[in-house]
Coordinates of C-alpha atoms and ligand atoms in Angstrom, one line a residue:
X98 CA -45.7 45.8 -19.5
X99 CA -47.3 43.3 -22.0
X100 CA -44.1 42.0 -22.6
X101 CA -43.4 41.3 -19.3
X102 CA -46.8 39.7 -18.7
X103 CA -46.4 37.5 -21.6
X104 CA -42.9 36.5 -20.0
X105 CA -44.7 35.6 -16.6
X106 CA -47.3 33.6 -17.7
X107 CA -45.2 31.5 -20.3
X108 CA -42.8 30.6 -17.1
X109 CA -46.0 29.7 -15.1
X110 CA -47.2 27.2 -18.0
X111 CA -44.0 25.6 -18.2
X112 CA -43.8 25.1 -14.6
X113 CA -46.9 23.9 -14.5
X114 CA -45.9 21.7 -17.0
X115 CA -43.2 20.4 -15.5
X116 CA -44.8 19.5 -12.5
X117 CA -47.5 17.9 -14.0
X118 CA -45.0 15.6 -15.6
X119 CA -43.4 14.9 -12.3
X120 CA -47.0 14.1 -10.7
X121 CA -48.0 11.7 -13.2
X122 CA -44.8 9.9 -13.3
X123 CA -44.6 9.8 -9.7
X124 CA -48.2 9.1 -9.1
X125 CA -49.9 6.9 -11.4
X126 CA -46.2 5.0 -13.8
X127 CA -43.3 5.9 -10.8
X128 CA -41.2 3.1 -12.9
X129 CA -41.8 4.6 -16.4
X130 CA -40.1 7.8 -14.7
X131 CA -37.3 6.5 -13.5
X132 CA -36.9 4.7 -16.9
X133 CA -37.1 8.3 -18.3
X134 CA -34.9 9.6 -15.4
X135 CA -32.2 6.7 -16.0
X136 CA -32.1 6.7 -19.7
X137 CA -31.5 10.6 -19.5
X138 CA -28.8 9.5 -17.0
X139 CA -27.2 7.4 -19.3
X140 CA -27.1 9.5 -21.9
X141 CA -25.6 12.1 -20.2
X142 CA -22.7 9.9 -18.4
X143 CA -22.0 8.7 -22.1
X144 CA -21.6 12.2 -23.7
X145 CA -19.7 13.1 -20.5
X146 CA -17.4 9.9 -20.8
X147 CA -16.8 11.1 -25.2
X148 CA -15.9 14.7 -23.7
X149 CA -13.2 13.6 -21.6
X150 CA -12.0 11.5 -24.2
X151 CA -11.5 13.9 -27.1
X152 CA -10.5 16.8 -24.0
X153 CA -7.9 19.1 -25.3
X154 CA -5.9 20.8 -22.6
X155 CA -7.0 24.3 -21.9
X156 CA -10.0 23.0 -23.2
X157 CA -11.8 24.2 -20.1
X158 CA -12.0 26.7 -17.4
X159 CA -12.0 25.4 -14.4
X160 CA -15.3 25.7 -12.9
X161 CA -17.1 24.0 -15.9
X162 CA -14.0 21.3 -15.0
X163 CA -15.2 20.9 -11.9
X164 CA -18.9 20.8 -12.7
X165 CA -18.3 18.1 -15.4
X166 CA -15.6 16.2 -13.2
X167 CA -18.4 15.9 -10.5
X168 CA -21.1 14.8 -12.8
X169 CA -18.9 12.2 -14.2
X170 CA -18.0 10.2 -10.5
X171 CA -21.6 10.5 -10.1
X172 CA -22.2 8.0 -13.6
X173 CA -21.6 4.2 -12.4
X174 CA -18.2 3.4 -13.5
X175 CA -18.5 1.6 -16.9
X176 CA -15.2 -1.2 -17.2
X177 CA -14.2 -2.0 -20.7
X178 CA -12.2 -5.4 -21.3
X179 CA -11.1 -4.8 -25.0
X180 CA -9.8 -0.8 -23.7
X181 CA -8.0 -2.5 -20.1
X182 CA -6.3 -5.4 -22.7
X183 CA -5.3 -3.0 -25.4
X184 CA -3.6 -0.9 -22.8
X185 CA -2.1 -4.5 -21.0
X186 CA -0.5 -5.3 -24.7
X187 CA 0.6 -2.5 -25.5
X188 CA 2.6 -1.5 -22.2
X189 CA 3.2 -5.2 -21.6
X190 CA 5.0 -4.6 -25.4
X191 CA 6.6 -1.3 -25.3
X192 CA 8.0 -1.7 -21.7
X193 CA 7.6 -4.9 -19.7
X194 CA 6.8 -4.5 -16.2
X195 CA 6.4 -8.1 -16.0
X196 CA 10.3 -8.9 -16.4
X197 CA 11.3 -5.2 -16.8
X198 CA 9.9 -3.1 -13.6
X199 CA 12.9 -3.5 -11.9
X200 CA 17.1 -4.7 -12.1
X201 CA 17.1 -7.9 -11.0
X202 CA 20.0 -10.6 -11.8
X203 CA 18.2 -12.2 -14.8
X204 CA 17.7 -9.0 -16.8
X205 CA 20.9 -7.5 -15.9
X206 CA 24.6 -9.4 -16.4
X207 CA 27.9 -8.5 -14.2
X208 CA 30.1 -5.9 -16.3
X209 CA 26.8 -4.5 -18.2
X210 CA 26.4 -0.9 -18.9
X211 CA 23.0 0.8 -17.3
X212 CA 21.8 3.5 -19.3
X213 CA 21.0 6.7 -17.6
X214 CA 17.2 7.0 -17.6
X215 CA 17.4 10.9 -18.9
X216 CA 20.3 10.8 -20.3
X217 CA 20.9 7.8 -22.0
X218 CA 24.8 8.7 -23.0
X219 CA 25.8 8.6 -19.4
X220 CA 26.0 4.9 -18.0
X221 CA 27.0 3.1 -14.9
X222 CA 28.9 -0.2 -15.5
X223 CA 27.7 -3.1 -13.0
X224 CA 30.4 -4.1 -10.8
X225 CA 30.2 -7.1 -8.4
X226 CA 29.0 -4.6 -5.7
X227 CA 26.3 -3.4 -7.6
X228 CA 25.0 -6.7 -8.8
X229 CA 24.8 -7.9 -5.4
X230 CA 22.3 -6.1 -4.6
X231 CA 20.3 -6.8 -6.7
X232 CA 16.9 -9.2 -6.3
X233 CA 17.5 -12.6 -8.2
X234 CA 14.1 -12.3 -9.7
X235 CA 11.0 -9.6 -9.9
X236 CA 8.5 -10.8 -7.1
X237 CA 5.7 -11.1 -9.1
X238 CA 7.6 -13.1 -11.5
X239 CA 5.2 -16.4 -11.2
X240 CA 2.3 -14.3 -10.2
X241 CA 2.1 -12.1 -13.6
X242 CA -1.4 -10.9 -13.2
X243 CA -2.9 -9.4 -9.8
X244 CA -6.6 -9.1 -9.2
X245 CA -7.7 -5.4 -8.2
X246 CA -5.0 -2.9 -7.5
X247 CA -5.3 0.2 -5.4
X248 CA -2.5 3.6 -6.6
X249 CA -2.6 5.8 -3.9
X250 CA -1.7 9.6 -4.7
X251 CA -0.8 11.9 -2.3
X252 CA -3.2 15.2 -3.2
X253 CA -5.2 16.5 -0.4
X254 CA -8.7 15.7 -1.9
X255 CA -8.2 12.3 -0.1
X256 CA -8.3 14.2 3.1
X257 CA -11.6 13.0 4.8
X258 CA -12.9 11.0 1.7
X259 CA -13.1 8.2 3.7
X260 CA -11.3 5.8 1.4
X261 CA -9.3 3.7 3.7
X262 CA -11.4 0.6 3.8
X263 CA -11.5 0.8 0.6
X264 CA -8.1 1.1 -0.2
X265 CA -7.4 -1.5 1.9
X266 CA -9.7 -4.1 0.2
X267 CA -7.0 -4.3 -2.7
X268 CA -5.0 -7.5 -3.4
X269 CA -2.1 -5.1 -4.1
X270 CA -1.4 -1.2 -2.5
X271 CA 1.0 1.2 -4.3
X272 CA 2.1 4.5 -2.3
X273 CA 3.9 6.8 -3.7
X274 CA 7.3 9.0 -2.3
X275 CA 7.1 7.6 1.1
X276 CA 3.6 9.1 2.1
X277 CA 2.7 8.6 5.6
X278 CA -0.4 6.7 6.5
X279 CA -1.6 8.1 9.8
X280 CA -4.6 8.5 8.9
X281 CA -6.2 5.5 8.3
X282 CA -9.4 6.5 7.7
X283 CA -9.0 8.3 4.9
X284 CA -5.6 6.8 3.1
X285 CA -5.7 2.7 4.7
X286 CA -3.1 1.3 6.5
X287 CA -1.8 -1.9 4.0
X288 CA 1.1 -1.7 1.7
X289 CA 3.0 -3.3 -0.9
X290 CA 5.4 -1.5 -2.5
X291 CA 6.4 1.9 -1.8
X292 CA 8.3 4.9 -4.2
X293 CA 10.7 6.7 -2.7
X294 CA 12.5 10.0 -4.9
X295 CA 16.0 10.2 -3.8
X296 CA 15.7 14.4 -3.2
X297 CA 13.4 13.4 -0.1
X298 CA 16.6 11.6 0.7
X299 CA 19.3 13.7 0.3
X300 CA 16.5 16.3 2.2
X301 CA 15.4 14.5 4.9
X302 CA 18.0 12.0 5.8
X303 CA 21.6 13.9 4.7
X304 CA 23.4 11.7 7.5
X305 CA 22.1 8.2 6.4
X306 CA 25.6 6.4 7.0
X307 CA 25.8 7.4 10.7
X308 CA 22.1 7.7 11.4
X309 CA 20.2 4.6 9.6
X310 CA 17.4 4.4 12.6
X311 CA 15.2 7.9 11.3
X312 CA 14.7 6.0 7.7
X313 CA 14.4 3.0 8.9
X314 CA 11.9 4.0 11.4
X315 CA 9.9 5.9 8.6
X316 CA 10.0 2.6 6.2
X317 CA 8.6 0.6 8.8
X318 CA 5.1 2.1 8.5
X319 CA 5.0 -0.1 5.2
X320 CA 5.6 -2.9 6.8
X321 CA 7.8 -5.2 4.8
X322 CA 6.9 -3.7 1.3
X323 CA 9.4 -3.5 -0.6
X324 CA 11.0 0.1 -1.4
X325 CA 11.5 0.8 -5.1
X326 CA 14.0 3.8 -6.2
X327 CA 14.8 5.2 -9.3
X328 CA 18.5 4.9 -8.9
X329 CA 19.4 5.5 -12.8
X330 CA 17.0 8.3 -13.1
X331 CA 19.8 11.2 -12.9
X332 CA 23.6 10.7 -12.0
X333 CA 22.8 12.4 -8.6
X334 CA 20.3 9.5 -7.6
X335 CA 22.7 6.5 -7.6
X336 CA 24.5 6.8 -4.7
X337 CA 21.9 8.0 -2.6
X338 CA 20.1 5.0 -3.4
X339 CA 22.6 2.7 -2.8
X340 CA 23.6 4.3 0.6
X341 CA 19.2 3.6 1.0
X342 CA 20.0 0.4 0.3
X343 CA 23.3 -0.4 2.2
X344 CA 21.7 1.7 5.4
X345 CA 18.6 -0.6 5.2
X346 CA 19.9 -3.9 4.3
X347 CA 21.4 -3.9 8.1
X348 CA 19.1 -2.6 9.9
X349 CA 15.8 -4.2 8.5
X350 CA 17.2 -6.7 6.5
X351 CA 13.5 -8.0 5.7
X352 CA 12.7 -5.1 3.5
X353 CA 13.9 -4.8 0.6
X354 CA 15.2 -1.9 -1.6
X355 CA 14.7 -2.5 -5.2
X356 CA 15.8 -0.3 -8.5
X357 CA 13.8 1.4 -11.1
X358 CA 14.9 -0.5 -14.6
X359 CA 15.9 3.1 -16.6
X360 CA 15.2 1.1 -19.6
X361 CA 11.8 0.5 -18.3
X362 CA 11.1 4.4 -17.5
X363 CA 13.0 5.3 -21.0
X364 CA 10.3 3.1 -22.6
X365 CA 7.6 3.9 -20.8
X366 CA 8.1 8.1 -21.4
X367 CA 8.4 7.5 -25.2
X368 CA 5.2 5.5 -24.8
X369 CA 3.3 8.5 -23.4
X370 CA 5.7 11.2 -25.2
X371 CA 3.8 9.6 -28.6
X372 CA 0.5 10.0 -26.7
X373 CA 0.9 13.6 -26.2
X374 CA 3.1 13.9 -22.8
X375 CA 5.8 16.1 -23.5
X376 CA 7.1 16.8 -20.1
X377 CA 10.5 16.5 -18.7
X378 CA 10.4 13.4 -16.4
X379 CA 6.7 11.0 -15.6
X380 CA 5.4 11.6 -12.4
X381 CA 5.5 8.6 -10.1
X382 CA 2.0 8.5 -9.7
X383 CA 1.5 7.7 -13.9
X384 CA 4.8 5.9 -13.7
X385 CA 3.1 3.4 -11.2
X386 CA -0.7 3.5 -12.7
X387 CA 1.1 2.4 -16.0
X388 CA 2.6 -0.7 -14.0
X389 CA -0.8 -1.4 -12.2
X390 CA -2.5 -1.3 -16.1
X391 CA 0.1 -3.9 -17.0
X392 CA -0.3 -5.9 -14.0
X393 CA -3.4 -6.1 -12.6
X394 CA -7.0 -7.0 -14.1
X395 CA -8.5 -3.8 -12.1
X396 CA -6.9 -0.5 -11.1
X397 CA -8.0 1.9 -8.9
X398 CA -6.8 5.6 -8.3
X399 CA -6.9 7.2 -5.4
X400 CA -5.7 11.1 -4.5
X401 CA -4.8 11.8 -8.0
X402 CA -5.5 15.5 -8.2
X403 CA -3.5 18.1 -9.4
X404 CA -5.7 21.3 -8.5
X405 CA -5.7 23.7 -5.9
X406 CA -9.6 23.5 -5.5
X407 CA -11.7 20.2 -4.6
X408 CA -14.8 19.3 -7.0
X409 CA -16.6 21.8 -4.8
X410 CA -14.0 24.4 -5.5
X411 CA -12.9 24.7 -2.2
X412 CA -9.5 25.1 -1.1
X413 CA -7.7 21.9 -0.6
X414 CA -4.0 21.2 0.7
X415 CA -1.2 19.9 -1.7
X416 CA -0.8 16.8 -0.2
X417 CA -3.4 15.0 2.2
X418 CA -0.6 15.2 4.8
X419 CA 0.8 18.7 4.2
X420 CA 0.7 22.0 1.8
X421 CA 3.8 21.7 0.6
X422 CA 4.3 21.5 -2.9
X423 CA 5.3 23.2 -6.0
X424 CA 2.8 25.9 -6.9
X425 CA 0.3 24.9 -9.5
X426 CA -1.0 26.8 -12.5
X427 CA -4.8 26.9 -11.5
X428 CA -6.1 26.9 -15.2
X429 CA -4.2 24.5 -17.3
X430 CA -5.2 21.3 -16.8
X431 CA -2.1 19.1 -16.3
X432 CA -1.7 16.9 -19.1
X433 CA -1.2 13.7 -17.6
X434 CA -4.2 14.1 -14.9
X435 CA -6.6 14.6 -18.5
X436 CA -4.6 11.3 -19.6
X437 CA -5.8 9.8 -17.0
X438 CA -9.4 11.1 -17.3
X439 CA -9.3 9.8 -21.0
X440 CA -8.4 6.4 -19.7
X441 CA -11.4 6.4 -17.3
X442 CA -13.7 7.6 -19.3
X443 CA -12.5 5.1 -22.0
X444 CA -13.2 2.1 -19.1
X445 CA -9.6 0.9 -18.7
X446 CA -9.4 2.1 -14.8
X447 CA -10.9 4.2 -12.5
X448 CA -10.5 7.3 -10.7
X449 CA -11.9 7.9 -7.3
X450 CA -12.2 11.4 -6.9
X451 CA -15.3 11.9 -4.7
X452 CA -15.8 10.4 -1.1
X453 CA -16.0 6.9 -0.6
X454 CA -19.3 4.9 0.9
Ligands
NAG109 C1 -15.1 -0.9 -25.6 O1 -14.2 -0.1 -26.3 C2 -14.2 -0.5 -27.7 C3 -13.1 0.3 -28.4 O2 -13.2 1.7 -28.1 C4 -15.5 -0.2 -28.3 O3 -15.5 -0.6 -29.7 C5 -16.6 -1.1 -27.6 O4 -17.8 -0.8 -28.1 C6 -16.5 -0.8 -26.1 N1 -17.3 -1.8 -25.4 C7 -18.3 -1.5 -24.5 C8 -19.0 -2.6 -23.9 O5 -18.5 -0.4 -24.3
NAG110 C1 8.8 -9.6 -20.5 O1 9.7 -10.1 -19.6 C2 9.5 -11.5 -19.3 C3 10.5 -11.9 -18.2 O2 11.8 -11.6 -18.6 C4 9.7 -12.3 -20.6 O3 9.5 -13.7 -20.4 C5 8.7 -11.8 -21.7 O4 9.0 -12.5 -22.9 C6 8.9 -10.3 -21.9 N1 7.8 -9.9 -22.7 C7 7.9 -9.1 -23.7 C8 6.7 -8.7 -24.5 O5 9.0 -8.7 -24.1
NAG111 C1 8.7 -19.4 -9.4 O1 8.7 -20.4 -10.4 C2 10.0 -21.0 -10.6 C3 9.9 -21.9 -11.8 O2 8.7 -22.5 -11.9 C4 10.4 -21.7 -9.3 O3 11.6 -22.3 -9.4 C5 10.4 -20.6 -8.2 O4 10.7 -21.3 -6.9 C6 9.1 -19.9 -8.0 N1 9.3 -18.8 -7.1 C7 8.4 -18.4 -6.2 C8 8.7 -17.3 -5.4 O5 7.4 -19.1 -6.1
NAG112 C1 -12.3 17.1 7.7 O1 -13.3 16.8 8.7 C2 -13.0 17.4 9.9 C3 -14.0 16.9 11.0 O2 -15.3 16.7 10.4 C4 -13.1 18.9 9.8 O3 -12.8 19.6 11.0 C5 -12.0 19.4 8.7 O4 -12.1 20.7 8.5 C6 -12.2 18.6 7.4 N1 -11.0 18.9 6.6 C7 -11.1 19.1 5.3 C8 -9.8 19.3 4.6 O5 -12.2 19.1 4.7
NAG113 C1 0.4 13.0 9.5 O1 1.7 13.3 9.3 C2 1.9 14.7 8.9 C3 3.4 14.9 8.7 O2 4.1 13.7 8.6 C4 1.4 15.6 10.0 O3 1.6 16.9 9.6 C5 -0.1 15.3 10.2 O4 -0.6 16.1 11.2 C6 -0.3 13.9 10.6 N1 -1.8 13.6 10.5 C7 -2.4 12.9 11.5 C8 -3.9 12.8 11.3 O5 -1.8 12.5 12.4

């Protein structure tokens, strides 16, 4: 009983405490408190921002994940010059997007071997047919650096975060595996260059040859971005792609269908493989943030999110068009998506995870 009493009125004191502290820095010095409230704040979005640096996978369950995750889009994003132009230098070194991204006519010569991209002992020689169509030059060739650049993931947490406009504002918009944008509000409506993995082809469009219109209908939500395939990824993908890119180049001629580099994807998974990433094949979502890092001075994430579960750790769809998707482990955090994180956290780009304004 005299324990318990003891317990009680300890509790009261502190609460009284407390809000005796809130009263006087609220009523007589409101700015010293919010000095005390935003140095506390500080303090904790700079602890949170060394956590998700030195994160191991497994590291975390996931409601403590979550919990942190959401205290972290809640600290003003912090940029970091020397972090974005060590990553620019080194990717820019290793891999060259800049003159690399894609086959064009000045980095590849008539009778040249292409290198498988995962398996680099199988090879395609380029014959007059295949060097035809090819680009003469990368686009951005005289334009080697682009202002702020939107990635646009397809997870369902983008479903009613309300990023279009925001999306939109970019100078440059990367979608990713022909995601449809009906829904504007949420995803945006511009484009400028658009993935597409040759399974959705061979899937979705088996009778290509006869029946070009579906595609090209499909395409046409992008405007006139151009369409960029990884041909040389496995054997299976090169003649899909070129049939993509015969199909298309008659019936809208004005977009273009460009190839992966393998060379530039071989690089580029030895450059994260020696980071940590031991995985079969990049995703093209950190495939494409790794060209935005290299080419643009900011990069912005959207619909990266590789859980089952939303920040509030609700239920949320695989993609923000559909729930169809390989099934994901719930509790091991997927190593590129804590890659990411790192890169955040370390100020180089930023992840939107939480609605927009
Ligand atoms: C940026 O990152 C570098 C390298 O980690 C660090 O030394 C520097 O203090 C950071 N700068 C700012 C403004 O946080
Ligand atoms: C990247 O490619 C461009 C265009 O081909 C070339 O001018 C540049 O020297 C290359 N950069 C590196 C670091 O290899
Ligand atoms: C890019 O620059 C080269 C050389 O300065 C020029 O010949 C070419 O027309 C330019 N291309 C574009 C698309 O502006
Ligand atoms: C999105 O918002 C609509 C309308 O407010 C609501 O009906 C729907 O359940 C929400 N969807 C998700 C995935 O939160
Ligand atoms: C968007 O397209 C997907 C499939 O392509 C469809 O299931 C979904 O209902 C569409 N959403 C809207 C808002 O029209």
């Amino acid at each position: 009983m005299g324990v318990h009493l003891l317990k009680w009125s300890f509790l009261l004191m502190t609460i009284t405490m407390i809000v005796h502290t809130f009263i006087v820095f609220r009523g007589t010095t409101p700015s010293v408190g919010n000095k005390v409230a935003d140095s506390l704040a500080q303090v904790r979005c700079t602890r949170l921002r060394e956590k998700f640096i030195s994160m191991r996978e497994s590291e975390k369950d996931t409601k403590s994940l979550m919990e942190d995750l959401s205290a972290l889009m809640s600290c003003p994003h912090k940029i970091n010059i020397t972090q974005q132009e060590r990553y620019r230098v080194e990717l820019r070194s290793c891999c060259n997007a800049t003159g690399d991204l894609i086959l064009t006519r000045e980095n590849t010569q008539k009778g040249q071997k292409i290198k498988y991209e995962t398996n680099r002992k199988l090879s395609k020689v380029v014959d007059k047919s295949i060097f035809n169509m090819l680009p003469k030059s990368t686009a951005w060739r005289n334009e080697t650096r682009f202002k702020r650049c939107a990635v646009v993931g397809n997870g369902g947490i983008l479903r009613n975060s309300s990023c279009g406009a925001e999306i939109d504002r970019a100078d440059i918009i990367i979608r990713l595996n022909l995601a449809p944008i009906n829904n504007s509000r949420d995803v945006g409506t511009r484009t400028s260059l658009i993935t597409v993995n040759p399974s959705q082809i061979r899937i979705g469009y088996p009778n290509l040859e006869k029946q070009p219109q579906p595609l090209a209908e499909r395409v046409s939500a992008y405007g006139d971005a151009p369409i960029l395939i990884p041909a040389f990824a496995f054997t299976f993908c090169t003649d899909i792609s070129f049939k993509v890119h015969k199909a298309l180049h008659v019936v809208r001629p004005q977009q273009k269908v460009v190839f992966f580099n393998p060379d530039y994807l071989f690089q580029l998974f030895q450059y994260w493989k020696t980071r940590g990433l031991q995985e079969i094949r990049l995703t093209s979502g950190l495939m494409l943030a790794s060209v935005a890092m290299e080419l643009c001075d900011d990069v912005h994430l959207y619909g990266f999110w590789p859980f089952a579960v939303d920040l509030l750790q609700q239920p949320v769809s695989h993609h923000y068009y559909d729930n169809v998707g390989p099934s994901r482990r719930m509790h091991a955090m997927p190593k590129e998506f804590l890659q990411l994180l790192k890169i955040h956290s370390q100020g180089a780009l930023n992840i939107h995870l939480a609605q927009c304004q």
